[in-house]
Amino acid sequence: MPKQVSAYGARSANAPLEPMTIERRDPEPRDVEIEILYCGICHSDLHKVRNDWGSTHYPIVPGHEIVGRVTALGSEASRHRKGDLVGVGCLVDSCRACPACRAGHEMFCEQGATISFDSPEKGRNTWTYGGYSTSMVVDERYVLRIPTGLDPAKAAPLLCGGITTYSPLHQFGCKPGVSVAVIGLGGLGHLAVKLAASMGAEVTVMSTSRAKEPDANRLGARHFIATRESGALDAARAQFDLIIDTVSGPHDLDALVGTLRNFGTLALVGLPAQGAPVDATGLIFGDKRVAGSNIGGIPETQEMLDYCEEHNVVADIETIFAGQINDAYVRMDRGDVRYRFVMDLASLRDSGP
Ligand code: NAP
Ligand code: ZN
Ligand code: ZN
């Protein structure tokens, strides 16, 4: 019998999130049933609820930075044990056979990856519901091990924010001696700063105001640029080998290209609703690159979690109860998060259904 579980979700782009009851399937042979303890609140949840990308199917239960405990296992599931602390990020299914899946890049599955929320489920007539809920059932192949040295609530944002910044830092050569700028000091941005500093890079934060400057230094940045101060980006011309752009709203990419050194890379991870043009001239005179990076696959996510335990990297969080989610969205929308909201699901478990 499928289980009825408590969740928080939205019924339309204009409606606030509200309590709802959703169904979770019984564990199938390779499934893991997870009691969700914590779920990070990513700006992608907000984009999706508001239908910023034009693809949302309602009702939607967001949440893809999930940490919980294994409560039951399917008859053939062997990768995790009852009681283990585990994580689920964006990915819950893919074909497992195409070249992308075999290479561990499941997000680029040629049959289409199944995302943990608002995604049609393979071979079923249902849509996925995410981590703003008390439990979920996921195939063991997509369930991560949370290292014992990590605080479970502070580790939750690593499942999306962590992997989304770790992957391009790795891919585009972050190492000692490299000058890295992080644009936007929010959930992704603060993890990018911690990770880049832990890899030995010289880190600069670019933020819209000076309000977060003391925090930027504490997180590991050596330099700070307030991008809306007049002439700020001109003064930073040709300074960076790598820029990680986590900005969620409209902004000028050409000005950022100007701050790259020759052969430098502007790596885009932020996904504003509106696209932005890039002028070819600024790229050509300097052999510069604009790149993108989409989360990371399952093996790289496990590698990142293990790296974070070894280097003591977790998110700075503000814990909220489920009923505070709408206020949290308002604050996230105005850049007022220090630096990731994490929902404590005990609050929802206590209230029903
Ligand atoms: P967040 O916590 O809200 O942080 C975004 C930060 O961007 C804000 O704190 C603010 O930083 C800055 N910002 C916002 N609007 C701006 C504007 N118009 N101009 C300049 N700066 C602005 O969001 P997040 O959870 O880190 O997510 C960031 C973006 O990454 C979102 O678009 C999200 O959908 C996307 N994302 C992509 C992936 C992927 O796989 N590529 C994965 C997860 C999330 P300051 O206060 O420092 O200015
Ligand atoms: Zn996310
Ligand atoms: Zn595949």
XYZ file of C-alpha atoms in Angstrom, residues 43-177:
135
model
C 16.830 29.182 -5.528
C 15.924 26.630 -8.223
C 12.983 25.601 -5.992
C 11.747 29.188 -6.105
C 12.318 29.517 -9.898
C 10.312 26.299 -10.382
C 7.445 27.260 -8.059
C 7.113 30.597 -9.872
C 7.368 28.873 -13.273
C 10.367 31.102 -14.212
C 11.598 28.493 -16.694
C 8.122 27.843 -18.176
C 8.147 24.084 -17.459
C 6.433 23.654 -14.089
C 3.702 21.065 -13.587
C 1.388 21.702 -10.590
C 0.978 20.791 -7.806
C 4.714 20.939 -7.149
C 6.531 19.800 -3.995
C 10.053 21.219 -4.324
C 13.228 20.189 -2.508
C 16.379 18.511 -3.801
C 18.945 18.957 -1.014
C 17.780 16.039 1.090
C 19.338 14.309 4.091
C 17.572 11.541 5.951
C 17.734 8.099 7.535
C 17.044 4.791 5.844
C 13.868 3.294 7.316
C 13.250 0.365 4.937
C 14.935 -1.406 2.029
C 13.651 -3.335 -0.977
C 14.412 -7.068 -1.079
C 17.448 -6.632 -3.391
C 18.785 -3.275 -2.144
C 22.276 -3.747 -0.710
C 24.132 -0.427 -0.960
C 22.698 1.073 2.242
C 21.539 -0.265 5.580
C 18.576 0.548 7.796
C 19.525 3.513 9.998
C 22.205 4.886 7.617
C 22.380 8.643 7.120
C 21.896 9.210 3.387
C 21.417 12.025 0.892
C 19.407 12.634 -2.267
C 20.163 15.501 -4.636
C 18.606 16.383 -7.983
C 18.833 12.957 -9.582
C 16.557 10.010 -8.754
C 16.575 8.012 -11.996
C 18.068 7.714 -15.493
C 18.420 4.976 -18.109
C 21.727 3.686 -16.582
C 22.828 2.301 -19.982
C 23.623 5.275 -22.266
C 27.199 6.630 -22.531
C 26.380 9.569 -20.215
C 24.924 7.294 -17.500
C 27.812 4.830 -17.821
C 30.275 7.723 -17.439
C 28.491 8.865 -14.260
C 27.028 11.963 -15.916
C 23.444 10.923 -15.263
C 22.186 14.522 -15.552
C 22.854 14.207 -19.307
C 21.136 10.816 -19.716
C 20.160 10.429 -23.368
C 16.702 9.193 -22.322
C 16.311 12.171 -19.970
C 17.214 12.064 -16.284
C 14.439 12.013 -13.675
C 14.854 14.942 -11.296
C 13.839 14.527 -7.654
C 10.954 16.985 -7.990
C 8.585 18.069 -10.768
C 9.751 15.388 -13.186
C 7.740 12.644 -14.938
C 8.643 9.236 -13.476
C 9.900 6.586 -15.891
C 7.404 3.803 -16.560
C 4.779 5.379 -14.292
C 1.980 7.838 -14.687
C 3.222 10.060 -11.886
C 5.449 13.075 -11.212
C 8.192 13.228 -8.649
C 7.677 15.119 -5.405
C 10.741 16.518 -3.651
C 12.140 16.881 -0.186
C 9.706 19.331 1.425
C 8.085 16.175 2.759
C 8.533 13.711 5.578
C 9.723 10.692 3.579
C 10.586 9.504 0.092
C 11.427 6.311 -1.790
C 14.421 6.331 -4.181
C 16.330 3.684 -6.141
C 19.537 2.903 -4.221
C 21.755 3.862 -7.219
C 20.810 7.528 -6.696
C 21.159 7.579 -2.905
C 24.386 9.096 -1.532
C 26.246 8.192 1.658
C 26.549 11.118 4.098
C 29.981 10.848 5.745
C 29.766 10.539 9.533
C 31.953 13.614 10.059
C 29.362 15.951 8.511
C 26.571 17.634 10.463
C 23.364 16.367 8.751
C 21.564 19.748 8.565
C 24.659 21.610 7.324
C 25.427 18.838 4.835
C 21.996 19.024 3.148
C 22.901 22.044 0.923
C 25.913 20.124 -0.401
C 23.502 17.872 -2.342
C 22.836 20.664 -4.866
C 24.733 23.838 -3.891
C 27.881 21.858 -3.078
C 28.038 19.689 -6.182
C 26.997 22.542 -8.506
C 30.027 24.591 -7.434
C 32.512 21.737 -6.790
C 32.036 20.395 -10.316
C 33.005 23.556 -12.292
C 35.802 24.394 -9.829
C 37.294 20.987 -10.588
C 36.491 21.002 -14.258
C 37.934 24.457 -14.945
C 41.184 24.154 -13.020
C 40.759 25.589 -9.511
C 44.054 24.998 -7.663
C 46.741 26.853 -5.716
C 47.922 29.944 -7.579
